[in-house]
Coordinates of N, CA and C in Angstrom, one line a residue:
M1 N 4.2 26.6 59.8 CA 4.5 26.2 58.6 C 5.6 27.4 58.0
V2 N 6.7 26.8 57.3 CA 7.7 27.7 56.6 C 7.7 27.2 54.9
I3 N 7.3 28.3 54.2 CA 7.3 27.7 52.7 C 8.2 28.9 52.2
D4 N 9.6 28.1 51.7 CA 10.5 28.7 51.0 C 11.1 28.0 50.2
D5 N 11.7 28.2 49.2 CA 12.4 27.5 48.1 C 13.8 27.4 48.5
S6 N 14.4 28.3 49.4 CA 15.3 28.5 50.2 C 15.7 27.3 51.0
N7 N 16.3 26.5 50.9 CA 16.9 25.4 52.0 C 17.4 26.2 53.3
T8 N 18.2 26.9 53.3 CA 18.8 28.0 54.1 C 17.9 28.7 55.0
I9 N 16.8 29.3 54.3 CA 15.8 29.9 55.0 C 14.9 29.0 55.8
R10 N 14.5 28.2 55.0 CA 13.7 27.1 55.6 C 14.6 26.4 56.9
R11 N 15.8 26.0 57.0 CA 16.1 25.4 57.9 C 16.6 26.5 59.1
S12 N 16.9 27.7 58.7 CA 17.2 29.0 59.9 C 15.6 29.2 60.4
A13 N 14.6 29.0 59.9 CA 13.4 29.4 60.2 C 12.9 28.3 61.1
E14 N 13.1 27.1 60.7 CA 12.9 25.8 61.6 C 13.6 25.8 63.0
I15 N 15.0 26.1 62.8 CA 15.6 26.0 64.2 C 15.1 27.3 64.9
F16 N 15.1 28.6 64.7 CA 14.4 29.7 65.4 C 13.2 29.2 66.3
L17 N 12.2 28.7 65.3 CA 11.0 28.4 65.6 C 10.8 27.1 66.8
R18 N 11.5 26.2 66.2 CA 11.6 24.9 67.3 C 12.5 25.3 68.6
Q19 N 13.4 26.2 68.3 CA 14.2 26.5 69.7 C 13.0 27.1 70.9
S20 N 12.2 27.8 70.3 CA 10.8 28.2 71.1 C 10.1 27.4 71.4
G21 N 10.0 26.1 71.2 CA 9.2 25.1 71.2 C 7.7 24.8 70.5
C22 N 8.1 25.7 68.9 CA 7.0 25.3 68.1 C 6.9 24.0 67.2
E23 N 6.3 23.5 67.0 CA 6.1 22.4 66.0 C 6.1 23.1 64.6
V24 N 7.3 22.5 63.9 CA 7.3 23.4 62.4 C 7.3 22.3 61.6
F25 N 6.3 22.7 60.1 CA 6.3 21.8 59.1 C 6.9 22.8 58.2
L26 N 7.5 22.2 56.8 CA 8.3 22.7 56.2 C 8.0 22.2 54.5
A27 N 7.8 23.4 53.7 CA 7.5 23.2 52.3 C 8.2 23.8 51.3
E28 N 8.7 23.4 50.0 CA 9.6 23.9 49.4 C 9.2 25.0 48.4
D29 N 7.7 24.6 48.2 CA 7.2 25.7 47.2 C 5.5 25.8 47.5
G30 N 4.8 26.4 46.8 CA 3.4 26.5 47.0 C 2.7 25.1 47.0
F31 N 3.1 24.4 45.8 CA 2.2 23.1 45.6 C 2.3 22.1 46.9
D32 N 3.6 22.2 47.4 CA 4.0 21.4 48.2 C 3.3 21.8 49.5
A33 N 3.2 22.9 49.7 CA 2.5 23.8 51.1 C 1.1 23.2 51.2
L34 N 0.3 23.2 50.1 CA -1.1 23.2 49.8 C -1.4 21.9 50.3
A35 N -0.7 20.8 50.0 CA -1.1 19.7 50.6 C -0.6 19.2 51.8
K36 N 0.1 20.0 52.5 CA 0.9 19.8 53.9 C -0.2 20.5 55.0
I37 N -0.7 21.9 54.2 CA -1.5 22.7 55.2 C -2.9 22.0 55.6
A38 N -3.3 21.0 54.5 CA -4.5 20.4 54.5 C -4.2 19.0 55.6
S39 N -3.2 18.6 55.6 CA -3.1 17.6 56.5 C -2.3 18.0 58.0
H40 N -1.7 19.0 57.9 CA -1.3 19.7 59.5 C -2.1 20.8 59.8
Q41 N -2.8 21.5 59.4 CA -3.5 22.5 59.9 C -2.6 23.6 60.8
P42 N -1.6 24.3 60.1 CA -0.5 24.9 60.9 C -1.5 26.1 61.6
D43 N -0.8 26.7 62.8 CA -1.2 27.9 63.3 C -1.0 29.2 62.7
V44 N 0.2 29.0 61.9 CA 0.6 30.5 61.5 C 1.4 29.7 60.1
I45 N 1.4 30.6 58.8 CA 2.4 30.2 57.7 C 3.4 31.0 57.6
F46 N 4.4 31.2 57.2 CA 5.3 32.0 56.6 C 5.7 31.4 55.3
V47 N 5.4 32.5 54.3 CA 5.5 32.2 52.8 C 6.3 33.3 52.2
D48 N 7.3 32.8 51.3 CA 8.3 33.3 50.8 C 7.6 34.1 49.2
I49 N 7.9 35.1 48.8 CA 7.3 35.6 47.7 C 7.8 35.1 46.7
M50 N 9.1 35.0 46.3 CA 9.6 34.6 45.1 C 10.0 33.2 45.1
M51 N 9.1 32.3 44.6 CA 9.3 31.0 44.5 C 8.8 30.6 43.2
P52 N 9.4 29.3 42.8 CA 8.9 28.7 41.1 C 7.7 28.2 41.4
R53 N 7.2 28.0 40.3 CA 5.9 27.4 40.0 C 4.7 28.3 40.7
L54 N 4.8 28.3 41.9 CA 3.6 29.1 42.6 C 4.3 30.0 43.7
D55 N 4.1 31.4 43.2 CA 4.9 32.3 44.0 C 4.2 32.3 45.3
G56 N 4.7 33.3 46.4 CA 3.9 33.5 47.6 C 2.8 34.4 47.5
Y57 N 2.5 35.3 46.6 CA 1.1 35.9 46.3 C 0.1 34.9 46.0
Q58 N 0.5 34.0 45.0 CA -0.5 33.1 44.6 C -0.7 32.2 45.7
T59 N 0.1 31.6 46.6 CA 0.1 30.4 47.5 C -0.9 31.2 48.4
C60 N -0.6 32.7 48.9 CA -1.5 33.2 49.7 C -2.7 33.1 49.5
S61 N -3.0 33.7 48.4 CA -4.6 33.9 47.5 C -5.1 32.7 47.7
L62 N -4.5 31.4 47.2 CA -5.3 30.1 47.6 C -5.6 29.9 48.6
I63 N -4.6 29.8 50.0 CA -4.8 29.7 51.2 C -6.1 30.5 51.5
K64 N -6.3 31.9 51.6 CA -7.1 32.8 52.1 C -8.4 32.6 51.3
R65 N -8.5 31.9 50.4 CA -9.7 31.7 49.0 C -10.6 30.4 49.9
N66 N -9.8 29.7 50.4 CA -10.3 28.1 50.9 C -10.6 28.5 52.5
T67 N -11.9 28.2 52.2 CA -13.0 28.2 53.8 C -12.1 27.7 55.2
R68 N -11.7 26.4 54.7 CA -10.8 25.8 55.8 C -9.7 26.4 56.1
F69 N -8.8 27.1 55.4 CA -7.8 27.8 55.6 C -7.7 29.2 56.0
K70 N -8.9 29.9 55.4 CA -8.9 31.7 55.3 C -8.2 32.0 56.5
S71 N -9.0 31.3 57.9 CA -8.5 32.0 59.2 C -7.0 31.6 59.7
I72 N -6.4 31.3 58.9 CA -4.4 31.2 59.5 C -4.1 32.0 58.8
P73 N -3.4 33.0 59.9 CA -2.4 34.0 59.6 C -1.5 33.5 58.5
V74 N -1.2 34.3 57.7 CA -0.2 34.2 56.4 C 0.5 35.2 56.4
I75 N 2.2 35.1 56.8 CA 3.1 36.1 57.1 C 3.9 35.9 55.5
M76 N 4.2 36.9 55.0 CA 4.8 37.0 53.8 C 6.5 37.2 54.1
L77 N 7.1 36.8 53.5 CA 8.7 36.8 53.7 C 9.4 37.2 52.4
S78 N 10.2 38.4 52.4 CA 10.7 38.7 51.0 C 11.9 39.6 51.2
S79 N 12.9 39.7 50.7 CA 14.0 40.5 50.6 C 13.6 41.8 50.1
K80 N 12.5 41.9 49.5 CA 12.0 43.2 49.0 C 11.4 44.0 50.2
D81 N 11.6 45.5 50.3 CA 10.9 46.0 51.3 C 10.3 47.0 50.9
G82 N 9.8 47.2 49.5 CA 8.9 48.3 49.0 C 7.6 48.2 49.6
L83 N 6.9 49.4 49.3 CA 5.3 49.5 49.3 C 4.6 49.1 48.5
F84 N 5.3 48.7 47.4 CA 4.2 48.3 46.4 C 4.2 46.5 46.9
D85 N 5.3 46.3 47.2 CA 5.3 44.6 47.3 C 4.4 44.2 48.7
R86 N 4.5 45.3 49.8 CA 3.7 44.9 51.0 C 2.2 45.1 50.4
A87 N 1.7 46.1 49.4 CA 0.3 46.3 49.2 C 0.1 45.1 48.4
R88 N 1.1 44.7 47.7 CA 0.7 43.3 46.7 C 0.4 42.2 47.7
G89 N 1.0 42.0 49.1 CA 0.9 41.1 49.6 C -0.5 41.1 50.5
R90 N -0.9 42.5 50.9 CA -2.1 42.4 51.4 C -3.3 42.1 50.5
M91 N -3.0 42.5 49.2 CA -4.1 42.3 48.2 C -4.3 40.6 48.2
A92 N -3.1 40.3 48.4 CA -3.2 38.5 48.1 C -3.6 37.9 49.4
G93 N -4.1 38.8 50.6 CA -4.8 38.5 51.6 C -3.6 38.2 53.0
S94 N -2.4 38.4 52.9 CA -1.7 38.3 54.0 C -2.0 39.0 54.9
D95 N -1.6 38.5 56.2 CA -2.0 39.2 57.5 C -0.6 40.3 57.9
Q96 N 0.8 39.6 57.6 CA 1.9 40.6 57.9 C 2.7 40.4 56.8
Y97 N 3.8 41.2 57.0 CA 4.9 41.1 56.0 C 6.4 41.2 56.9
L98 N 7.3 40.3 56.9 CA 8.6 40.2 57.3 C 9.7 40.5 56.2
T99 N 10.6 41.2 56.6 CA 11.7 41.4 55.4 C 12.8 40.4 55.9
K100 N 13.5 39.8 54.6 CA 14.6 38.9 54.8 C 15.9 39.8 54.9
P101 N 16.9 39.7 55.5 CA 17.0 38.6 56.7 C 16.3 38.9 57.8
F102 N 15.4 37.9 58.5 CA 14.9 38.1 59.6 C 15.6 37.7 60.8
T103 N 15.1 38.0 61.9 CA 15.8 37.5 63.2 C 14.9 36.6 63.8
Q104 N 15.4 35.6 64.5 CA 14.7 34.9 65.7 C 13.7 35.7 66.1
N105 N 14.0 36.8 66.9 CA 12.8 37.7 67.5 C 11.8 38.2 66.7
A106 N 12.1 38.4 65.5 CA 10.9 38.8 64.6 C 9.9 37.7 64.3
L107 N 10.6 36.5 64.0 CA 9.7 35.5 63.8 C 9.0 34.9 64.9
L108 N 9.5 35.0 66.2 CA 8.8 34.6 67.4 C 7.8 36.0 67.6
D109 N 8.1 37.1 67.5 CA 7.0 38.1 67.7 C 5.9 38.2 66.9
A110 N 6.3 37.8 65.6 CA 4.9 37.4 64.8 C 4.0 36.0 65.3
V111 N 4.6 35.2 65.5 CA 4.2 34.2 66.0 C 3.1 34.6 67.4
R112 N 3.9 34.8 68.5 CA 3.2 35.5 69.3 C 1.9 36.4 69.3
Q113 N 2.1 37.2 68.3 CA 1.1 38.4 68.0 C -0.2 37.6 67.5
H114 N 0.3 36.4 66.5 CA -1.1 35.6 66.0 C -2.0 34.9 66.8
R115 N -1.0 34.3 67.9 CA -1.6 33.6 68.8 C -2.4 34.4 69.8
L116 N -1.9 35.4 70.1 CA -2.6 36.4 71.0 C -4.1 36.8 70.1
Q117 N -3.8 37.2 69.1 CA -5.0 37.4 68.3 C -6.1 36.3 68.1
A118 N -5.5 35.1 67.9 CA -6.3 33.9 67.9 C -7.1 33.4 69.3
T119 N -6.4 33.7 70.3 CA -7.1 33.6 71.6 C -7.9 34.9 72.2
G120 N -7.9 35.9 71.4 CA -8.9 37.0 71.7 C -8.1 38.0 72.5
E121 N -7.1 37.6 73.1 CA -6.1 38.7 74.2 C -5.7 39.7 73.5
L122 N -5.4 39.7 72.1 CA -4.9 41.0 71.3 C -5.9 41.1 70.3
T123 N -6.3 42.6 70.0 CA -7.0 43.0 69.1 C -6.4 43.9 68.0
T124 N -7.0 43.9 66.9 CA -6.1 44.7 65.9 C -7.1 45.9 65.4
E125 N -6.5 47.1 65.3 CA -7.3 48.4 65.1 C -7.0 48.9 63.8

């Protein structure tokens, strides 16, 4: 799932992921995403930090507090690359942080890494 208020970012991520065979769900903001997460149960969630109504930190926190969804990896997307932003993402429960603009390889590497962790083939230290 890709959650971003920018249509350009959503579509770019969708194209990159679909080209590699992923099924992709899109959401424009955190409220839209929470309803879709419940019905689609995505394997990985990419969420923009800066969004109206419910920002990425709040969205991530709500996902991670829900016992049904807390095991879904949440990857923060942001144009900010500061230590504070990364730390705040971790505090909200994010599993990874990607800086925009991202590449197709960066998105696919994140998906692969979390798939391997889910299958137990990759351990984090």
